[in-house]
């Protein structure tokens, strides 16, 4: 018998180690899962920090900060209910508030994959990494069960990738399952079988319960089944070899285009209608400055104004993968603008936001909101593209897709510069005239110098210079070309030239949020702290959901440190650590700041955390990072880290 622990609105399956809310699984890190399990086993009891660290990290000495990070992670998973369930008792520990209902169950929620067809017996070894359990029900029938709907659908895609897709049919349902000697029993396996029978060979069919769990995570085309299956709504998904899934758009090579549709307006008077039309014109112009995404002409997209046409059809007719639409509502004093970004082939919403401003200077208002929308959209497009290509066969990737893989690898917390560089080079082989992979190539060499992952810094600096020159030759109107050039200037102690190059990038595209990071870095190294902070804060405003906001935070900490505002430097260092607890840079900034503030014990604690996060870390890495900073700032920073216990080499 398994145990289910309920603490509304959450449910924890103790056997599977699965936390869910309203049937939707919530992801947990392994140590965060262990922490939750221990708290649920002791509801209402004050658990000391020592008890919790012993339970989560048995036989290992860890700092209180690590426990605090895991508690923070758990609260973030629980969302708005996190603080109400987990109580912090200052200087003592933590308590799980409220009652926990425990139920012993013979059935539990599982996702069932039913595979029908003459090749089903060949799926007994599939999938290799999905964590499913399989049973052969007959020569033409195999069943798998999974704890996750996402893993189940990915299993089905594995099956289609390894077997002739036209020979098998797949049905997937999420429901209560009872495991018996012969395999899964109950309504869920039976309904999965019915879903498989309802589709035609070469297709997979999802119940509504599965569709709702995976639609935001898997970039597939979901087509509603004409009739329900046993009163359950169902959706057909094409196999990866089908033309429905390979939804590339014509006219732009492998680069996806975006179309800005007319914004709806609630008013009939001329001024708000003019504002809606002007907003679209401004968005088209601003998005066009991002050279990587082609933007459909306004003349083409406005033909859909006032018509009810599906996103998929609009995308097919315009040759656009992404659609940006919105609405404008106003009264006597305020205007409210709602926007959303949609994946055209599937109709899935990728991003949405609302803006509300006072209705005063319409030109300034239009400019402000257009800049905010554009700054937020660009990283969302990047994330959507990465999600689309991450599971595709590398043999079928084009230059655009290899470039996006390279950028993701370059920016990932555990990314590898050499791997990113190899992917950028692959993209350049496929499309030598494409600027973005050359820009990425420059940044991979730059990171090698800063991260000390190169055996020859001089060769890496030369690599930055070579790639930057190539960018400028290909397109000197691309902001990335000027950022690459500015980074080369930074490495060669030409700080004012670096600032000028990055300012040129922003002249070309004022909505490029990442360019404000590089400008802030160059200004901070030049000792222009207040200007650096203003640039970094603007970058944050343009892309407030950027998963890498911590890189902006750490530079704000550096700028405050350079200006002698140590309390602010400490605050922003801690904000960096909150966002990136396993990264050494924020801890490094904190250690140097606390040392300069005379808080030697806390500084040494932070230094120990640095060495735990990156064993072998030395001052040499900081010398490289701050090689072009003002000498007084660099010496103060290095001196503080030395006092905290970081070795010179």
Tab-separated table of N, CA and C in Angstrom, residues 18-122:
chain	number	residue	atom	x	y	z
A	18	UNK	N	6.317	12.207	-5.601
A	18	UNK	CA	5.751	13.156	-6.560
A	18	UNK	C	4.840	14.145	-5.856
A	19	UNK	N	5.149	15.444	-6.001
A	19	UNK	CA	4.323	16.513	-5.444
A	19	UNK	C	3.446	17.066	-6.558
A	20	UNK	N	2.164	17.249	-6.268
A	20	UNK	CA	1.267	17.780	-7.289
A	20	UNK	C	0.300	18.774	-6.671
A	21	UNK	N	-0.257	19.602	-7.548
A	21	UNK	CA	-1.304	20.556	-7.156
A	21	UNK	C	-2.373	20.519	-8.242
A	22	UNK	N	-3.589	20.198	-7.857
A	22	UNK	CA	-4.705	20.096	-8.798
A	22	UNK	C	-4.365	19.145	-9.945
A	23	UNK	N	-3.675	18.040	-9.632
A	23	UNK	CA	-3.324	17.043	-10.630
A	23	UNK	C	-2.107	17.365	-11.465
A	24	UNK	N	-1.518	18.557	-11.262
A	24	UNK	CA	-0.342	18.955	-12.043
A	24	UNK	C	0.917	18.734	-11.222
A	25	UNK	N	1.850	17.964	-11.785
A	25	UNK	CA	3.071	17.648	-11.052
A	25	UNK	C	3.956	18.884	-10.925
A	26	UNK	N	4.545	19.071	-9.739
A	26	UNK	CA	5.443	20.186	-9.475
A	26	UNK	C	6.869	19.654	-9.368
A	27	UNK	N	7.811	20.187	-10.151
A	27	UNK	CA	9.179	19.647	-10.150
A	27	UNK	C	9.915	19.990	-8.858
A	28	UNK	N	10.687	19.029	-8.353
A	28	UNK	CA	11.472	19.214	-7.133
A	28	UNK	C	12.894	18.715	-7.352
A	29	UNK	N	13.864	19.484	-6.844
A	29	UNK	CA	15.235	18.988	-6.817
A	29	UNK	C	15.323	17.832	-5.813
A	30	UNK	N	16.289	16.920	-5.976
A	30	UNK	CA	16.371	15.761	-5.074
A	30	UNK	C	16.452	16.145	-3.597
A	31	UNK	N	17.296	17.116	-3.247
A	31	UNK	CA	17.433	17.496	-1.836
A	31	UNK	C	16.208	18.249	-1.340
A	32	UNK	N	15.571	19.005	-2.227
A	32	UNK	CA	14.330	19.684	-1.848
A	32	UNK	C	13.232	18.657	-1.591
A	33	UNK	N	13.204	17.579	-2.376
A	33	UNK	CA	12.255	16.491	-2.160
A	33	UNK	C	12.496	15.824	-0.803
A	34	UNK	N	13.761	15.574	-0.463
A	34	UNK	CA	14.080	14.968	0.840
A	34	UNK	C	13.636	15.874	1.981
A	35	UNK	N	13.859	17.180	1.823
A	35	UNK	CA	13.440	18.141	2.843
A	35	UNK	C	11.928	18.115	3.019
A	36	UNK	N	11.176	18.133	1.911
A	36	UNK	CA	9.718	18.104	1.992
A	36	UNK	C	9.245	16.828	2.679
A	37	UNK	N	9.821	15.688	2.327
A	37	UNK	CA	9.414	14.416	2.922
A	37	UNK	C	9.602	14.449	4.449
A	38	UNK	N	10.733	15.014	4.915
A	38	UNK	CA	11.011	15.065	6.350
A	38	UNK	C	10.042	16.007	7.061
A	39	UNK	N	9.743	17.158	6.444
A	39	UNK	CA	8.777	18.089	7.034
A	39	UNK	C	7.390	17.455	7.139
A	40	UNK	N	6.975	16.732	6.094
A	40	UNK	CA	5.651	16.102	6.101
A	40	UNK	C	5.563	14.977	7.124
A	41	UNK	N	6.691	14.348	7.425
A	41	UNK	CA	6.698	13.297	8.444
A	41	UNK	C	6.603	13.860	9.860
A	42	UNK	N	6.811	15.192	10.010
A	42	UNK	CA	6.796	15.809	11.349
A	42	UNK	C	5.976	17.102	11.330
A	43	UNK	N	4.704	17.046	10.918
A	43	UNK	CA	3.906	18.280	10.841
A	43	UNK	C	3.696	18.894	12.223
A	44	UNK	N	3.773	20.230	12.273
A	44	UNK	CA	3.523	20.953	13.511
A	44	UNK	C	4.679	20.964	14.481
A	45	UNK	N	5.732	20.223	14.215
A	45	UNK	CA	6.860	20.146	15.147
A	45	UNK	C	7.975	21.077	14.697
A	46	UNK	N	8.587	21.802	15.638
A	46	UNK	CA	9.740	22.633	15.342
A	46	UNK	C	10.936	21.725	15.067
A	47	UNK	N	11.467	21.806	13.867
A	47	UNK	CA	12.635	21.017	13.491
A	47	UNK	C	13.846	21.936	13.467
A	48	UNK	N	14.837	21.591	14.253
A	48	UNK	CA	16.030	22.442	14.318
A	48	UNK	C	16.817	22.337	13.026
A	49	UNK	N	17.684	23.336	12.809
A	49	UNK	CA	18.520	23.307	11.618
A	49	UNK	C	19.406	22.068	11.613
A	50	UNK	N	19.855	21.658	12.809
A	50	UNK	CA	20.721	20.480	12.900
A	50	UNK	C	19.958	19.216	12.488
A	51	UNK	N	18.700	19.077	12.935
A	51	UNK	CA	17.893	17.918	12.554
A	51	UNK	C	17.683	17.870	11.040
A	52	UNK	N	17.371	19.021	10.470
A	52	UNK	CA	17.070	19.069	9.044
A	52	UNK	C	18.311	18.785	8.198
A	53	UNK	N	19.442	19.387	8.550
A	53	UNK	CA	20.650	19.137	7.767
A	53	UNK	C	21.073	17.678	7.881
A	54	UNK	N	20.886	17.066	9.056
A	54	UNK	CA	21.233	15.653	9.219
A	54	UNK	C	20.330	14.762	8.380
A	55	UNK	N	19.046	15.158	8.257
A	55	UNK	CA	18.109	14.352	7.473
A	55	UNK	C	18.345	14.497	5.970
A	56	UNK	N	18.676	15.715	5.545
A	56	UNK	CA	18.815	15.976	4.110
A	56	UNK	C	20.215	15.620	3.606
A	57	UNK	N	21.232	15.890	4.438
A	57	UNK	CA	22.616	15.598	4.055
A	57	UNK	C	23.251	14.701	5.123
A	58	UNK	N	22.841	13.433	5.250
A	58	UNK	CA	23.376	12.567	6.301
A	58	UNK	C	24.887	12.384	6.155
A	59	UNK	N	25.582	12.432	7.296
A	59	UNK	CA	27.029	12.206	7.345
A	59	UNK	C	27.821	13.238	6.554
A	60	UNK	N	27.228	14.404	6.312
A	60	UNK	CA	27.929	15.462	5.577
A	60	UNK	C	27.744	16.781	6.314
A	61	UNK	N	28.849	17.512	6.502
A	61	UNK	CA	28.746	18.819	7.141
A	61	UNK	C	28.457	19.868	6.075
A	62	UNK	N	27.376	20.605	6.229
A	62	UNK	CA	27.026	21.665	5.281
A	62	UNK	C	26.735	22.936	6.065
A	63	UNK	N	26.825	24.071	5.386
A	63	UNK	CA	26.574	25.348	6.042
A	63	UNK	C	25.077	25.601	6.166
A	64	UNK	N	24.657	26.440	7.129
A	64	UNK	CA	23.233	26.798	7.250
A	64	UNK	C	22.686	27.435	5.981
A	65	UNK	N	23.580	28.088	5.211
A	65	UNK	CA	23.110	28.749	3.983
A	65	UNK	C	22.537	27.748	2.990
A	66	UNK	N	23.118	26.535	2.932
A	66	UNK	CA	22.635	25.537	1.997
A	66	UNK	C	21.226	25.074	2.367
A	67	UNK	N	20.971	24.882	3.668
A	67	UNK	CA	19.625	24.531	4.114
A	67	UNK	C	18.650	25.657	3.784
A	68	UNK	N	19.087	26.886	4.021
A	68	UNK	CA	18.233	28.035	3.728
A	68	UNK	C	17.864	28.068	2.241
A	69	UNK	N	18.833	27.724	1.371
A	69	UNK	CA	18.559	27.710	-0.072
A	69	UNK	C	17.518	26.659	-0.432
A	70	UNK	N	17.605	25.474	0.202
A	70	UNK	CA	16.638	24.424	-0.109
A	70	UNK	C	15.244	24.800	0.401
A	71	UNK	N	15.165	25.450	1.572
A	71	UNK	CA	13.871	25.909	2.077
A	71	UNK	C	13.292	26.946	1.118
A	72	UNK	N	14.156	27.835	0.642
A	72	UNK	CA	13.686	28.831	-0.316
A	72	UNK	C	13.171	28.163	-1.598
A	73	UNK	N	13.916	27.154	-2.081
A	73	UNK	CA	13.470	26.423	-3.273
A	73	UNK	C	12.087	25.810	-3.060
A	74	UNK	N	11.886	25.197	-1.882
A	74	UNK	CA	10.605	24.554	-1.597
A	74	UNK	C	9.489	25.587	-1.547
A	75	UNK	N	9.736	26.732	-0.930
A	75	UNK	CA	8.711	27.782	-0.883
A	75	UNK	C	8.373	28.270	-2.293
A	76	UNK	N	9.380	28.378	-3.157
A	76	UNK	CA	9.120	28.823	-4.526
A	76	UNK	C	8.256	27.813	-5.269
A	77	UNK	N	8.493	26.516	-5.040
A	77	UNK	CA	7.673	25.483	-5.683
A	77	UNK	C	6.230	25.573	-5.198
A	78	UNK	N	6.053	25.820	-3.906
A	78	UNK	CA	4.702	25.915	-3.344
A	78	UNK	C	4.012	27.211	-3.726
A	79	UNK	N	4.783	28.187	-4.214
A	79	UNK	CA	4.210	29.441	-4.685
A	79	UNK	C	3.682	30.301	-3.554
A	80	UNK	N	2.511	30.895	-3.784
A	80	UNK	CA	1.943	31.824	-2.805
A	80	UNK	C	1.632	31.149	-1.479
A	81	UNK	N	1.488	29.816	-1.490
A	81	UNK	CA	1.178	29.094	-0.257
A	81	UNK	C	2.433	28.702	0.528
A	82	UNK	N	3.619	28.988	-0.026
A	82	UNK	CA	4.850	28.538	0.616
A	82	UNK	C	5.040	29.080	2.014
A	83	UNK	N	4.851	30.390	2.184
A	83	UNK	CA	5.068	30.996	3.503
A	83	UNK	C	4.011	30.561	4.505
A	84	UNK	N	2.792	30.269	4.033
A	84	UNK	CA	1.748	29.871	4.974
A	84	UNK	C	1.970	28.454	5.490
A	85	UNK	N	2.629	27.609	4.713
A	85	UNK	CA	2.870	26.231	5.157
A	85	UNK	C	4.200	26.070	5.887
A	86	UNK	N	5.230	26.800	5.476
A	86	UNK	CA	6.560	26.629	6.071
A	86	UNK	C	6.890	27.861	6.909
A	87	UNK	N	6.996	27.661	8.199
A	87	UNK	CA	7.273	28.751	9.131
A	87	UNK	C	8.755	28.766	9.499
A	88	UNK	N	9.360	29.934	9.438
A	88	UNK	CA	10.738	30.107	9.904
A	88	UNK	C	10.712	30.547	11.368
A	89	UNK	N	11.402	29.802	12.219
A	89	UNK	CA	11.543	30.177	13.631
A	89	UNK	C	12.943	30.745	13.779
A	90	UNK	N	13.070	32.075	13.945
A	90	UNK	CA	14.387	32.706	13.918
A	90	UNK	C	15.393	32.047	14.871
A	91	UNK	N	16.589	31.813	14.334
A	91	UNK	CA	17.744	31.269	15.062
A	91	UNK	C	17.520	29.852	15.580
A	92	UNK	N	16.403	29.217	15.178
A	92	UNK	CA	16.155	27.866	15.681
A	92	UNK	C	15.931	26.852	14.547
A	93	UNK	N	14.988	27.106	13.660
A	93	UNK	CA	14.733	26.133	12.610
A	93	UNK	C	13.462	26.430	11.849
A	94	UNK	N	12.748	25.371	11.455
A	94	UNK	CA	11.561	25.523	10.616
A	94	UNK	C	10.454	24.580	11.104
A	95	UNK	N	9.206	24.954	10.776
A	95	UNK	CA	8.058	24.150	11.174
A	95	UNK	C	7.070	24.085	10.012
A	96	UNK	N	6.523	22.892	9.769
A	96	UNK	CA	5.439	22.744	8.794
A	96	UNK	C	4.128	23.002	9.523
A	97	UNK	N	3.462	24.096	9.145
A	97	UNK	CA	2.211	24.463	9.809
A	97	UNK	C	1.054	23.621	9.296
A	98	UNK	N	0.022	23.519	10.109
A	98	UNK	CA	-1.224	22.900	9.656
A	98	UNK	C	-1.209	21.393	9.721
A	99	UNK	N	-2.375	20.824	9.433
A	99	UNK	CA	-2.554	19.377	9.524
A	99	UNK	C	-2.260	18.730	8.175
A	100	UNK	N	-1.704	17.531	8.230
A	100	UNK	CA	-1.417	16.747	7.030
A	100	UNK	C	-2.281	15.493	7.084
A	101	UNK	N	-3.101	15.305	6.056
A	101	UNK	CA	-3.961	14.128	5.980
A	101	UNK	C	-3.208	13.001	5.284
A	102	UNK	N	-3.158	11.834	5.910
A	102	UNK	CA	-2.435	10.690	5.360
A	102	UNK	C	-3.441	9.627	4.941
A	103	UNK	N	-3.313	9.136	3.692
A	103	UNK	CA	-4.214	8.119	3.188
A	103	UNK	C	-3.399	6.972	2.589
A	104	UNK	N	-3.714	5.747	3.006
A	104	UNK	CA	-3.106	4.571	2.402
A	104	UNK	C	-3.938	4.174	1.192
A	105	UNK	N	-3.300	4.023	0.036
A	105	UNK	CA	-4.044	3.782	-1.197
A	105	UNK	C	-3.515	2.548	-1.907
A	106	UNK	N	-4.434	1.811	-2.496
A	106	UNK	CA	-4.046	0.673	-3.317
A	106	UNK	C	-3.878	1.098	-4.768
A	107	UNK	N	-4.595	2.159	-5.171
A	107	UNK	CA	-4.440	2.719	-6.500
A	107	UNK	C	-3.721	4.056	-6.371
A	108	UNK	N	-3.027	4.434	-7.443
A	108	UNK	CA	-2.471	5.780	-7.444
A	108	UNK	C	-2.420	6.296	-8.869
A	109	UNK	N	-2.257	7.605	-8.969
A	109	UNK	CA	-2.296	8.265	-10.270
A	109	UNK	C	-1.064	7.876	-11.093
A	110	UNK	N	-1.306	7.324	-12.278
A	110	UNK	CA	-0.238	6.978	-13.200
A	110	UNK	C	-0.672	7.324	-14.623
A	111	UNK	N	0.320	7.465	-15.475
A	111	UNK	CA	0.033	7.706	-16.890
A	111	UNK	C	0.284	6.411	-17.650
A	112	UNK	N	-0.709	5.998	-18.448
A	112	UNK	CA	-0.652	4.712	-19.146
A	112	UNK	C	-0.501	4.958	-20.647
A	113	UNK	N	0.471	4.253	-21.255
A	113	UNK	CA	0.697	4.300	-22.699
A	113	UNK	C	0.325	2.942	-23.269
A	114	UNK	N	-0.650	2.921	-24.161
A	114	UNK	CA	-1.077	1.683	-24.821
A	114	UNK	C	-0.609	1.720	-26.274
A	115	UNK	N	0.154	0.692	-26.673
A	115	UNK	CA	0.730	0.635	-28.018
A	115	UNK	C	0.134	-0.565	-28.749
A	116	UNK	N	-0.551	-0.304	-29.862
A	116	UNK	CA	-1.185	-1.354	-30.654
A	116	UNK	C	-0.530	-1.436	-32.023
A	117	UNK	N	-0.340	-2.663	-32.520
A	117	UNK	CA	0.193	-2.821	-33.866
A	117	UNK	C	1.204	-3.935	-33.951
A	118	UNK	N	1.537	-4.345	-35.165
A	118	UNK	CA	2.432	-5.488	-35.340
A	118	UNK	C	3.844	-5.263	-34.847
A	119	UNK	N	4.250	-4.022	-34.597
A	119	UNK	CA	5.599	-3.766	-34.113
A	119	UNK	C	5.627	-3.473	-32.613
A	120	UNK	N	4.512	-3.630	-31.916
A	120	UNK	CA	4.474	-3.276	-30.496
A	120	UNK	C	5.399	-4.154	-29.673
A	121	UNK	N	5.587	-5.439	-30.095
A	121	UNK	CA	6.459	-6.301	-29.301
A	121	UNK	C	7.905	-5.827	-29.360
A	122	UNK	N	8.249	-5.040	-30.373
A	122	UNK	CA	9.617	-4.535	-30.480
A	122	UNK	C	9.890	-3.350	-29.586
